[in-house]
Amino acid sequence: MAGTVMKKHKKGLWSPDEDQKLRNYVLKHGHGCWSSVAINAGLQRNGKSCRLRWINYLRPGLKRGAFSVAEEETVLSLHRILGNKWSQIAQHLPGRTDNEIKNYWHSCLKKRRVVKMSETEAQTTKNDHKYGEIRGLESSISFQHIERSAQNCSFPKVLFAEWLSFDHFKNDNNLDNHSSSLEDNLVDGLLVDEGTFCSGPDRKWDEVSVDDMLLPPFKLEDEILESGLIDYFPGEFCMDHGDMYA
DNA sequence: AACTCTGCCAACCGCACCGTT
DNA sequence: CAACGGTGCGGTTGGCAGAGT
């Protein structure tokens, strides 16, 4: 088309100057609509590219560098349960992005997991009384809290603390606001995270009962405290409930 | 030193979902 | 209710750097 100027969006690596423009703009105005961010910040990028750059690189609070052992273990455990739900896994690793975790998984953990699985298969199943262990899963999942009658729900709720960010506890006691899916995940009156517990490859989530998730000596009703909360975390991870709801 | 191979990381792409019109 | 735009997510790719030959 002669005479028309097609505005081409720039692709490829971001220059320091572009980073600076985007950072300055978002810190000053917030992102709002990403496509307008690109225009208003004077960038020849599309909104999607800006969003990605911000989330994966420029956003404050991001951790850089190698994963710690604890982070690695978390990724392994969560991946075993959640599969390739990188964004969900990332929610439990503050400062890490889904992209980073995904890359890390593909580069390192996939190999290591093969080794580790063969090791763990040799171990007998741990049945610590402080843990609720999920049948069919090698890792033991902590049932951290049971929250009774949270907001609209008259059932006790089990929250898998590893699957909810601490921000949830600090900033948002209303479970229904946190995720629209939470209420959908009541199983026998217990709240669990979405679609993640399948006790076998042939079983669907809605076929899994609480019995599948709890092994003796668990008896939830005996463990619920006056506060409506219960802590199944091992000591070093234990948080004071007051802190969590402060 | 030159070349090839491999791993890592940043970014793109396509799709799905959601809210708005 | 369909169309549309914005956003989020997971898969994939391209390029760079370091290791190996």
Short mmCIF file of C-alpha atoms (C1' of nucleotides) in Angstrom, two decimals:
data_model
loop_
_atom_site.label_atom_id
_atom_site.label_comp_id
_atom_site.label_asym_id
_atom_site.label_seq_id
_atom_site.Cartn_x
_atom_site.Cartn_y
_atom_site.Cartn_z
CA MET A 1 0.00 0.00 0.00
CA ALA A 2 1.88 3.01 -1.18
CA GLY A 3 1.62 6.07 0.97
CA THR A 4 0.20 4.39 4.05
CA VAL A 5 2.28 4.11 7.14
CA MET A 6 1.79 0.79 8.88
CA LYS A 7 2.77 1.10 12.52
CA LYS A 8 4.92 -1.92 13.19
CA HIS A 9 5.36 -3.07 16.74
CA LYS A 10 8.91 -3.70 17.74
CA LYS A 11 9.84 -7.24 18.71
CA GLY A 12 12.78 -8.92 20.30
CA LEU A 13 14.91 -8.03 23.25
CA TRP A 14 14.15 -4.93 25.26
CA SER A 15 16.71 -2.16 25.43
CA PRO A 16 17.59 -0.48 28.73
CA ASP A 17 15.92 2.66 27.43
CA GLU A 18 12.66 0.83 26.75
CA ASP A 19 12.82 -0.76 30.19
CA GLN A 20 13.28 2.64 31.76
CA LYS A 21 10.34 4.11 29.88
CA LEU A 22 8.06 1.27 30.84
CA ARG A 23 9.19 1.20 34.45
CA ASN A 24 8.77 4.93 34.87
CA TYR A 25 5.36 4.93 33.31
CA VAL A 26 3.93 2.02 35.25
CA LEU A 27 5.35 3.17 38.56
CA LYS A 28 3.86 6.60 38.00
CA HIS A 29 0.50 5.77 36.45
CA GLY A 30 -0.08 2.09 37.03
CA HIS A 31 -0.65 -0.14 34.04
CA GLY A 32 -4.42 -0.05 33.56
CA CYS A 33 -4.91 -1.04 29.95
CA TRP A 34 -1.65 -2.41 28.60
CA SER A 35 -2.23 -1.33 25.03
CA SER A 36 -2.50 2.26 26.17
CA VAL A 37 0.57 1.84 28.36
CA ALA A 38 2.57 1.04 25.25
CA ILE A 39 1.34 4.17 23.51
CA ASN A 40 1.48 6.54 26.47
CA ALA A 41 4.93 5.39 27.52
CA GLY A 42 6.20 6.09 24.02
CA LEU A 43 7.06 2.50 23.25
CA GLN A 44 6.86 0.87 19.84
CA ARG A 45 5.65 -2.32 21.48
CA ASN A 46 2.28 -3.93 21.76
CA GLY A 47 0.50 -4.09 25.08
CA LYS A 48 1.08 -7.77 25.46
CA SER A 49 4.80 -7.37 25.15
CA CYS A 50 4.79 -4.58 27.73
CA ARG A 51 2.76 -6.64 30.14
CA LEU A 52 5.10 -9.58 29.80
CA ARG A 53 8.17 -7.46 30.25
CA TRP A 54 6.74 -5.86 33.37
CA ILE A 55 5.59 -9.11 34.93
CA ASN A 56 8.68 -11.12 34.16
CA TYR A 57 11.41 -8.56 34.53
CA LEU A 58 10.58 -5.07 35.71
CA ARG A 59 8.00 -5.65 38.42
CA PRO A 60 9.33 -4.76 41.88
CA GLY A 61 10.04 -7.58 44.25
CA LEU A 62 11.26 -10.07 41.72
CA LYS A 63 13.98 -12.43 42.80
CA ARG A 64 16.80 -12.98 40.42
CA GLY A 65 19.34 -15.72 40.43
CA ALA A 66 19.41 -19.37 41.25
CA PHE A 67 16.59 -21.19 42.93
CA SER A 68 17.16 -22.18 46.52
CA VAL A 69 16.82 -25.77 47.63
CA ALA A 70 13.56 -24.91 49.34
CA GLU A 71 12.22 -23.30 46.20
CA GLU A 72 13.26 -26.27 44.16
CA GLU A 73 11.49 -28.63 46.51
CA THR A 74 8.40 -26.48 46.38
CA VAL A 75 8.38 -26.53 42.62
CA LEU A 76 8.83 -30.28 42.58
CA SER A 77 6.07 -30.91 45.09
CA LEU A 78 3.62 -28.53 43.53
CA HIS A 79 4.32 -29.73 40.04
CA ARG A 80 3.62 -33.26 41.12
CA ILE A 81 0.23 -32.11 42.29
CA LEU A 82 -0.65 -29.30 39.94
CA GLY A 83 1.10 -30.34 36.78
CA ASN A 84 2.09 -27.58 34.39
CA LYS A 85 0.07 -24.93 36.17
CA TRP A 86 3.02 -22.58 36.26
CA SER A 87 1.06 -19.55 37.35
CA GLN A 88 -0.41 -21.43 40.29
CA ILE A 89 3.00 -22.75 41.26
CA ALA A 90 4.41 -19.24 40.99
CA GLN A 91 1.88 -17.97 43.50
CA HIS A 92 3.65 -20.00 46.15
CA LEU A 93 7.11 -18.77 45.27
CA PRO A 94 7.20 -15.08 46.07
CA GLY A 95 9.37 -13.16 43.66
CA ARG A 96 9.39 -15.87 41.03
CA THR A 97 7.43 -15.66 37.81
CA ASP A 98 5.60 -18.41 36.05
CA ASN A 99 7.92 -18.01 33.10
CA GLU A 100 10.96 -18.37 35.30
CA ILE A 101 9.61 -21.47 36.96
CA LYS A 102 8.65 -22.95 33.63
CA ASN A 103 12.12 -22.34 32.26
CA TYR A 104 13.70 -23.72 35.38
CA TRP A 105 11.56 -26.80 35.20
CA HIS A 106 12.45 -27.47 31.61
CA SER A 107 16.12 -26.90 32.17
CA CYS A 108 16.83 -28.50 35.53
CA LEU A 109 14.07 -30.10 37.44
CA LYS A 110 12.77 -32.43 34.79
CA LYS A 111 16.05 -34.28 34.83
CA ARG A 112 16.42 -34.23 38.58
CA ARG A 113 12.90 -35.45 39.13
CA VAL A 114 13.58 -38.64 37.26
CA VAL A 115 16.45 -39.35 39.59
CA LYS A 116 14.56 -38.33 42.68
CA MET A 117 11.48 -40.37 41.90
CA SER A 118 13.48 -43.52 41.68
CA GLU A 119 14.98 -42.71 45.06
CA THR A 120 11.71 -41.96 46.75
CA GLU A 121 10.05 -45.07 45.43
CA ALA A 122 12.38 -47.01 47.68
CA GLN A 123 11.17 -45.23 50.76
CA THR A 124 8.23 -46.36 52.80
CA THR A 125 5.33 -43.98 53.08
CA LYS A 126 5.64 -41.59 55.91
CA ASN A 127 2.62 -41.38 58.12
CA ASP A 128 3.46 -38.62 60.48
CA HIS A 129 0.59 -37.72 62.78
CA LYS A 130 1.10 -34.05 62.06
CA TYR A 131 0.47 -34.46 58.36
CA GLY A 132 -2.52 -35.20 56.32
CA GLU A 133 -1.17 -37.34 53.60
CA ILE A 134 -2.75 -37.70 50.25
CA ARG A 135 -3.01 -41.25 49.07
CA GLY A 136 -1.33 -41.80 45.77
CA LEU A 137 1.04 -38.90 46.21
CA GLU A 138 4.54 -39.30 47.44
CA SER A 139 4.75 -35.91 48.95
CA SER A 140 2.91 -35.15 52.10
CA ILE A 141 0.67 -32.18 51.89
CA SER A 142 0.10 -30.13 54.96
CA PHE A 143 -3.42 -29.27 55.87
CA GLN A 144 -2.73 -25.99 57.49
CA HIS A 145 -6.00 -24.48 58.29
CA ILE A 146 -9.55 -25.32 58.69
CA GLU A 147 -11.63 -22.24 58.74
CA ARG A 148 -15.09 -22.70 60.02
CA SER A 149 -17.96 -20.67 58.72
CA ALA A 150 -15.85 -18.35 56.64
CA GLN A 151 -18.11 -15.65 55.34
CA ASN A 152 -21.03 -17.29 53.60
CA CYS A 153 -20.04 -20.87 54.09
CA SER A 154 -21.22 -22.84 57.07
CA PHE A 155 -18.80 -25.68 56.43
CA PRO A 156 -15.34 -25.99 57.81
CA LYS A 157 -12.85 -25.23 55.09
CA VAL A 158 -9.48 -26.79 54.51
CA LEU A 159 -7.00 -24.45 53.01
CA PHE A 160 -3.83 -25.85 51.58
CA ALA A 161 -1.57 -23.13 52.73
CA GLU A 162 1.06 -23.85 50.14
CA TRP A 163 -1.50 -23.13 47.45
CA LEU A 164 -2.62 -19.80 48.75
CA SER A 165 -0.34 -16.86 49.01
CA PHE A 166 0.13 -15.24 52.36
CA ASP A 167 -1.30 -12.12 50.83
CA HIS A 168 -4.55 -13.93 50.83
CA PHE A 169 -4.49 -14.24 54.56
CA LYS A 170 -3.18 -10.79 55.16
CA ASN A 171 -5.31 -8.81 52.79
CA ASP A 172 -8.36 -10.73 51.98
CA ASN A 173 -10.28 -12.76 54.45
CA ASN A 174 -13.12 -13.11 52.07
CA LEU A 175 -12.48 -16.37 50.36
CA ASP A 176 -15.01 -15.73 47.70
CA ASN A 177 -13.17 -12.68 46.55
CA HIS A 178 -9.87 -14.43 46.35
CA SER A 179 -10.84 -16.86 43.70
CA SER A 180 -14.10 -17.48 42.04
CA SER A 181 -13.22 -21.12 41.88
CA LEU A 182 -12.84 -21.69 45.57
CA GLU A 183 -16.49 -22.16 46.29
CA ASP A 184 -16.65 -24.61 43.45
CA ASN A 185 -14.15 -26.75 45.23
CA LEU A 186 -16.08 -27.80 48.22
CA VAL A 187 -15.85 -31.50 48.61
CA ASP A 188 -17.82 -32.98 51.44
CA GLY A 189 -17.88 -29.53 52.94
CA LEU A 190 -14.13 -29.07 52.80
CA LEU A 191 -12.47 -26.50 50.67
CA VAL A 192 -9.54 -27.53 48.61
CA ASP A 193 -7.73 -26.11 45.68
CA GLU A 194 -9.01 -26.53 42.21
CA GLY A 195 -8.98 -29.86 40.44
CA THR A 196 -5.67 -30.94 41.70
CA PHE A 197 -6.17 -34.06 43.69
CA CYS A 198 -6.70 -37.06 41.58
CA SER A 199 -5.78 -40.13 43.46
CA GLY A 200 -5.08 -41.96 40.30
CA PRO A 201 -4.88 -41.36 36.61
CA ASP A 202 -8.35 -42.70 36.02
CA ARG A 203 -10.10 -40.75 38.69
CA LYS A 204 -11.67 -37.39 38.21
CA TRP A 205 -11.63 -34.74 40.82
CA ASP A 206 -15.30 -34.98 41.65
CA GLU A 207 -14.84 -38.63 42.43
CA VAL A 208 -12.33 -37.92 45.15
CA SER A 209 -13.68 -37.75 48.63
CA VAL A 210 -12.16 -36.33 51.75
CA ASP A 211 -11.41 -39.86 52.85
CA ASP A 212 -9.05 -40.11 49.94
CA MET A 213 -7.16 -37.15 51.20
CA LEU A 214 -6.98 -37.92 54.87
CA LEU A 215 -5.33 -40.85 56.42
CA PRO A 216 -5.63 -41.84 60.05
CA PRO A 217 -5.13 -40.50 62.63
CA PHE A 218 -6.86 -37.48 61.14
CA LYS A 219 -10.23 -36.68 62.43
CA LEU A 220 -10.96 -33.16 61.41
CA GLU A 221 -13.81 -32.41 63.73
CA ASP A 222 -11.64 -33.27 66.73
CA GLU A 223 -8.90 -30.94 65.58
CA ILE A 224 -10.81 -27.76 64.96
CA LEU A 225 -9.91 -25.13 67.51
CA GLU A 226 -12.19 -22.62 69.08
CA SER A 227 -10.91 -20.07 66.64
CA GLY A 228 -12.16 -22.25 63.84
CA LEU A 229 -8.59 -22.73 62.70
CA ILE A 230 -6.23 -25.61 62.94
CA ASP A 231 -2.58 -25.80 62.20
CA TYR A 232 -1.14 -28.90 60.68
CA PHE A 233 2.11 -27.33 59.73
CA PRO A 234 5.27 -28.67 61.28
CA GLY A 235 6.77 -26.40 63.88
CA GLU A 236 9.25 -24.41 61.85
CA PHE A 237 6.61 -23.30 59.39
CA CYS A 238 4.00 -22.61 61.96
CA MET A 239 2.56 -19.14 61.83
CA ASP A 240 0.67 -17.46 64.53
CA HIS A 241 -2.91 -17.07 63.47
CA GLY A 242 -2.89 -13.54 64.73
CA ASP A 243 -0.12 -12.69 62.31
CA MET A 244 -1.93 -14.19 59.44
CA TYR A 245 -5.04 -12.17 60.00
CA ALA A 246 -3.29 -9.01 61.11
"C1'" DA B 1 41.65 -21.06 17.32
"C1'" DA B 2 37.58 -22.55 15.08
"C1'" DC B 3 33.67 -25.01 15.02
"C1'" DT B 4 29.75 -27.55 17.02
"C1'" DC B 5 26.82 -28.73 20.69
"C1'" DT B 6 24.07 -27.82 24.64
"C1'" DG B 7 21.65 -25.34 28.13
"C1'" DC B 8 19.46 -21.35 29.61
"C1'" DC B 9 16.60 -17.47 29.32
"C1'" DA B 10 13.72 -13.90 27.30
"C1'" DA B 11 10.16 -13.25 24.46
"C1'" DC B 12 6.65 -14.58 21.08
"C1'" DC B 13 2.50 -17.09 19.71
"C1'" DG B 14 -1.90 -19.07 19.99
"C1'" DC B 15 -5.66 -20.09 22.65
"C1'" DA B 16 -9.08 -19.55 26.30
"C1'" DC B 17 -11.51 -16.80 29.30
"C1'" DC B 18 -13.89 -12.71 30.83
"C1'" DG B 19 -16.10 -8.29 30.73
"C1'" DT B 20 -18.14 -4.84 27.92
"C1'" DT B 21 -20.84 -3.12 24.19
"C1'" DC C 1 -26.53 -13.24 22.29
"C1'" DA C 2 -22.79 -12.31 19.32
"C1'" DA C 3 -18.77 -9.51 18.54
"C1'" DC C 4 -14.90 -7.45 20.26
"C1'" DG C 5 -10.98 -6.14 23.05
"C1'" DG C 6 -8.10 -7.01 26.98
"C1'" DT C 7 -5.83 -10.18 29.80
"C1'" DG C 8 -3.74 -14.47 31.45
"C1'" DC C 9 -1.66 -18.78 30.64
"C1'" DG C 10 1.07 -22.55 28.72
"C1'" DG C 11 3.78 -24.09 24.85
"C1'" DT C 12 7.34 -23.00 21.85
"C1'" DT C 13 11.11 -20.64 19.67
"C1'" DG C 14 15.30 -17.85 18.88
"C1'" DG C 15 19.50 -16.16 20.37
"C1'" DC C 16 23.28 -15.97 23.32
"C1'" DA C 17 27.00 -17.89 26.15
"C1'" DG C 18 29.75 -21.41 27.73
"C1'" DA C 19 31.46 -26.15 27.28
"C1'" DG C 20 33.27 -29.62 24.54
"C1'" DT C 21 35.81 -31.41 20.56
#
